[in-house]
Each structure stands twice: as C-alpha cells, then as structure tokens.
Amino acid sequence: MGLIGILLSLFLLMYLAYRGINVLVLAPILALMAVLLAGGMPLLATYTQVFMKALGNYLTTYFPLFLLGAIFGKVMADNGSARAISEWIVAKLGPEHAIMAIVLACGILTYGGVSLFVVAFAVYPISVSLFRRADVPKRLIPGAIALGSFTFTMTALPGTPAIQNAIPMPFFGTTPFAAPILGTLAGLIMFGGGVWWLRLRPRPP
C-alpha cells in the first residue's frame, strides 16, 4: 500500500502540475497523502520527531553553503561579471552556433558557482538577441538555458559546487571530484545529446 501511495502521489503531482496548479501547494499535500496511505505511521509524531529533526540538521549543515552561494551569485550579477562572461562566449562562437553558445555560457557560469537563477536572468536577454539573429525559434531559449544551467554542471561534472554534489559527500566519504571518469562521460553525454536535440528542433519535420 505504501508503494501505491507513493506512485499515486507522483502521478497526481505530475498531472496537476501540467494542469497549471502551483507545485508549492501540491507537493506538501500529496506528500501527506503518500504518508497517510502508507499506514502504520503516526502523523504528528512523524512530523515532530522525524521530519522537523531532519530539517533542522539539514539547515544547520547546508545553510552556510546556500548563503555564500547566494552572495557570490548576487555579486556576479551586480558587478556585471555574469553578463560579461556570457557575452564573451557568444561573441567567440557567433550566431551560427547560437544554441551551443547559450548552453556553454550557462554551463561555465553555473560550474563556476553562480546561482542558476542569476544565470537565467543574465543570459536570457542575450539569448533573445542571439536567437533572433540566428533565426532560431524563441521557444527554445528555456531549453538551452535549462540544459546549460541544471543538467551536466549540476549533477554530472566532477568538482561542481552544486548542492547536489555536496550533500552526498559526508554520507559516502567522498570528495567533490569523486568518480571523475564516469562524471565526465555522463556530462559529455548530457551536453552532446541535449545540444543535438535542440539543434534539430528548428528544422521542419
């Protein structure tokens, strides 16, 4: 019953999110539903003794990382460094490689520790101008930014400063550069496959 509750909650989350309902509202309700369907778990005791304790430990452990990352991203945005790096990459590759230029710009910035939200706002205006010059549909801009910001640099490349790389380190006793060969191969597959797919989208079927 517990597995059914989890699968049902995930299905409803995806379905209702695509229907336009706010995920911030949906997620807690559906998570609660999954717990209730699991059965045998006292709701209040689980919330106060398990969830809140784990949440407190998580915040005390990773809040400094979040705080310093946010400050670094704010500094990069305010002094124009993020935009300057993006414009330099775009100028080097040119409009004929518009999609790859945007993906690389986002990837270099996020791999350097800049918040993906800062990257998105810094790169979007450049993307609009570049895609217009290259005659690439504007609808592909979110995909190009997403590919560069939170795929291979967030979850694959060794040494990434992303929280997804930092969280498992104390549990597995690893370093930020653990599994460098597998991580690099996975990053190249994500980057190459994503750019290949995006470059096919403007073409007529």
PDB file of C-alpha atoms in Angstrom, residues 8-86:
ATOM      1  CA  LEU A   8      -0.204   7.714  -6.943  1.00  0.00           C
ATOM      2  CA  SER A   9       1.161  10.888  -5.342  1.00  0.00           C
ATOM      3  CA  LEU A  10       3.851  11.221  -8.022  1.00  0.00           C
ATOM      4  CA  PHE A  11       1.318  10.698 -10.798  1.00  0.00           C
ATOM      5  CA  LEU A  12      -1.040  13.308  -9.351  1.00  0.00           C
ATOM      6  CA  LEU A  13       1.858  15.721  -8.839  1.00  0.00           C
ATOM      7  CA  MET A  14       2.904  15.484 -12.496  1.00  0.00           C
ATOM      8  CA  TYR A  15      -0.647  15.597 -13.828  1.00  0.00           C
ATOM      9  CA  LEU A  16      -1.845  18.526 -11.718  1.00  0.00           C
ATOM     10  CA  ALA A  17       1.410  20.456 -12.255  1.00  0.00           C
ATOM     11  CA  TYR A  18       0.921  20.193 -16.022  1.00  0.00           C
ATOM     12  CA  ARG A  19      -2.637  21.422 -15.488  1.00  0.00           C
ATOM     13  CA  GLY A  20      -1.192  24.628 -14.035  1.00  0.00           C
ATOM     14  CA  ILE A  21      -1.608  24.096 -10.290  1.00  0.00           C
ATOM     15  CA  ASN A  22       1.194  25.549  -8.162  1.00  0.00           C
ATOM     16  CA  VAL A  23       3.715  22.858  -7.189  1.00  0.00           C
ATOM     17  CA  LEU A  24       4.474  24.641  -3.910  1.00  0.00           C
ATOM     18  CA  VAL A  25       0.882  23.948  -2.874  1.00  0.00           C
ATOM     19  CA  LEU A  26       0.643  20.491  -4.410  1.00  0.00           C
ATOM     20  CA  ALA A  27       3.838  18.917  -3.103  1.00  0.00           C
ATOM     21  CA  PRO A  28       3.135  19.080   0.671  1.00  0.00           C
ATOM     22  CA  ILE A  29      -0.464  17.897   0.229  1.00  0.00           C
ATOM     23  CA  LEU A  30       0.478  14.948  -1.951  1.00  0.00           C
ATOM     24  CA  ALA A  31       3.417  14.038   0.286  1.00  0.00           C
ATOM     25  CA  LEU A  32       0.992  13.964   3.213  1.00  0.00           C
ATOM     26  CA  MET A  33      -1.342  11.751   1.179  1.00  0.00           C
ATOM     27  CA  ALA A  34       1.502   9.318   0.477  1.00  0.00           C
ATOM     28  CA  VAL A  35       2.307   9.107   4.195  1.00  0.00           C
ATOM     29  CA  LEU A  36      -1.337   8.530   5.116  1.00  0.00           C
ATOM     30  CA  LEU A  37      -1.708   5.775   2.524  1.00  0.00           C
ATOM     31  CA  ALA A  38       1.449   4.092   3.799  1.00  0.00           C
ATOM     32  CA  GLY A  39      -0.352   3.405   7.068  1.00  0.00           C
ATOM     33  CA  GLY A  40       1.079   2.478  10.419  1.00  0.00           C
ATOM     34  CA  MET A  41       2.838   5.821  10.866  1.00  0.00           C
ATOM     35  CA  PRO A  42       1.616   8.289  13.496  1.00  0.00           C
ATOM     36  CA  LEU A  43       1.312  11.536  11.580  1.00  0.00           C
ATOM     37  CA  LEU A  44       2.049  14.054  14.350  1.00  0.00           C
ATOM     38  CA  ALA A  45       4.896  12.043  15.858  1.00  0.00           C
ATOM     39  CA  THR A  46       6.474  11.539  12.440  1.00  0.00           C
ATOM     40  CA  TYR A  47       6.250  15.270  11.750  1.00  0.00           C
ATOM     41  CA  THR A  48       7.687  16.452  15.069  1.00  0.00           C
ATOM     42  CA  GLN A  49      10.223  13.724  15.834  1.00  0.00           C
ATOM     43  CA  VAL A  50      11.445  12.714  12.386  1.00  0.00           C
ATOM     44  CA  PHE A  51      10.749  15.427   9.822  1.00  0.00           C
ATOM     45  CA  MET A  52      11.485  18.507  11.936  1.00  0.00           C
ATOM     46  CA  LYS A  53      14.637  16.958  13.398  1.00  0.00           C
ATOM     47  CA  ALA A  54      15.943  16.058   9.944  1.00  0.00           C
ATOM     48  CA  LEU A  55      15.019  19.508   8.606  1.00  0.00           C
ATOM     49  CA  GLY A  56      16.898  21.214  11.441  1.00  0.00           C
ATOM     50  CA  ASN A  57      20.013  19.122  10.818  1.00  0.00           C
ATOM     51  CA  TYR A  58      19.816  19.864   7.097  1.00  0.00           C
ATOM     52  CA  LEU A  59      19.560  23.621   7.639  1.00  0.00           C
ATOM     53  CA  THR A  60      22.424  23.802  10.131  1.00  0.00           C
ATOM     54  CA  THR A  61      24.654  21.738   7.842  1.00  0.00           C
ATOM     55  CA  TYR A  62      23.982  23.364   4.470  1.00  0.00           C
ATOM     56  CA  PHE A  63      22.747  26.895   5.245  1.00  0.00           C
ATOM     57  CA  PRO A  64      26.283  28.382   5.077  1.00  0.00           C
ATOM     58  CA  LEU A  65      26.728  26.841   1.629  1.00  0.00           C
ATOM     59  CA  PHE A  66      23.419  28.269   0.430  1.00  0.00           C
ATOM     60  CA  LEU A  67      24.201  31.682   1.938  1.00  0.00           C
ATOM     61  CA  LEU A  68      27.680  32.007   0.450  1.00  0.00           C
ATOM     62  CA  GLY A  69      26.453  30.756  -2.929  1.00  0.00           C
ATOM     63  CA  ALA A  70      23.662  33.332  -2.939  1.00  0.00           C
ATOM     64  CA  ILE A  71      26.086  36.131  -2.010  1.00  0.00           C
ATOM     65  CA  PHE A  72      28.524  35.075  -4.733  1.00  0.00           C
ATOM     66  CA  GLY A  73      25.729  34.957  -7.304  1.00  0.00           C
ATOM     67  CA  LYS A  74      24.494  38.400  -6.244  1.00  0.00           C
ATOM     68  CA  VAL A  75      27.988  39.875  -6.546  1.00  0.00           C
ATOM     69  CA  MET A  76      28.444  38.333 -10.005  1.00  0.00           C
ATOM     70  CA  ALA A  77      25.097  39.746 -11.105  1.00  0.00           C
ATOM     71  CA  ASP A  78      25.599  43.240  -9.664  1.00  0.00           C
ATOM     72  CA  ASN A  79      29.116  43.805 -10.990  1.00  0.00           C
ATOM     73  CA  GLY A  80      28.169  42.574 -14.462  1.00  0.00           C
ATOM     74  CA  SER A  81      30.592  39.642 -14.496  1.00  0.00           C
ATOM     75  CA  ALA A  82      27.947  37.046 -15.330  1.00  0.00           C
ATOM     76  CA  ARG A  83      26.695  39.049 -18.291  1.00  0.00           C
ATOM     77  CA  ALA A  84      30.236  39.847 -19.476  1.00  0.00           C
ATOM     78  CA  ILE A  85      31.236  36.167 -19.465  1.00  0.00           C
ATOM     79  CA  SER A  86      28.085  35.243 -21.374  1.00  0.00           C
TER      80      SER A  86
END
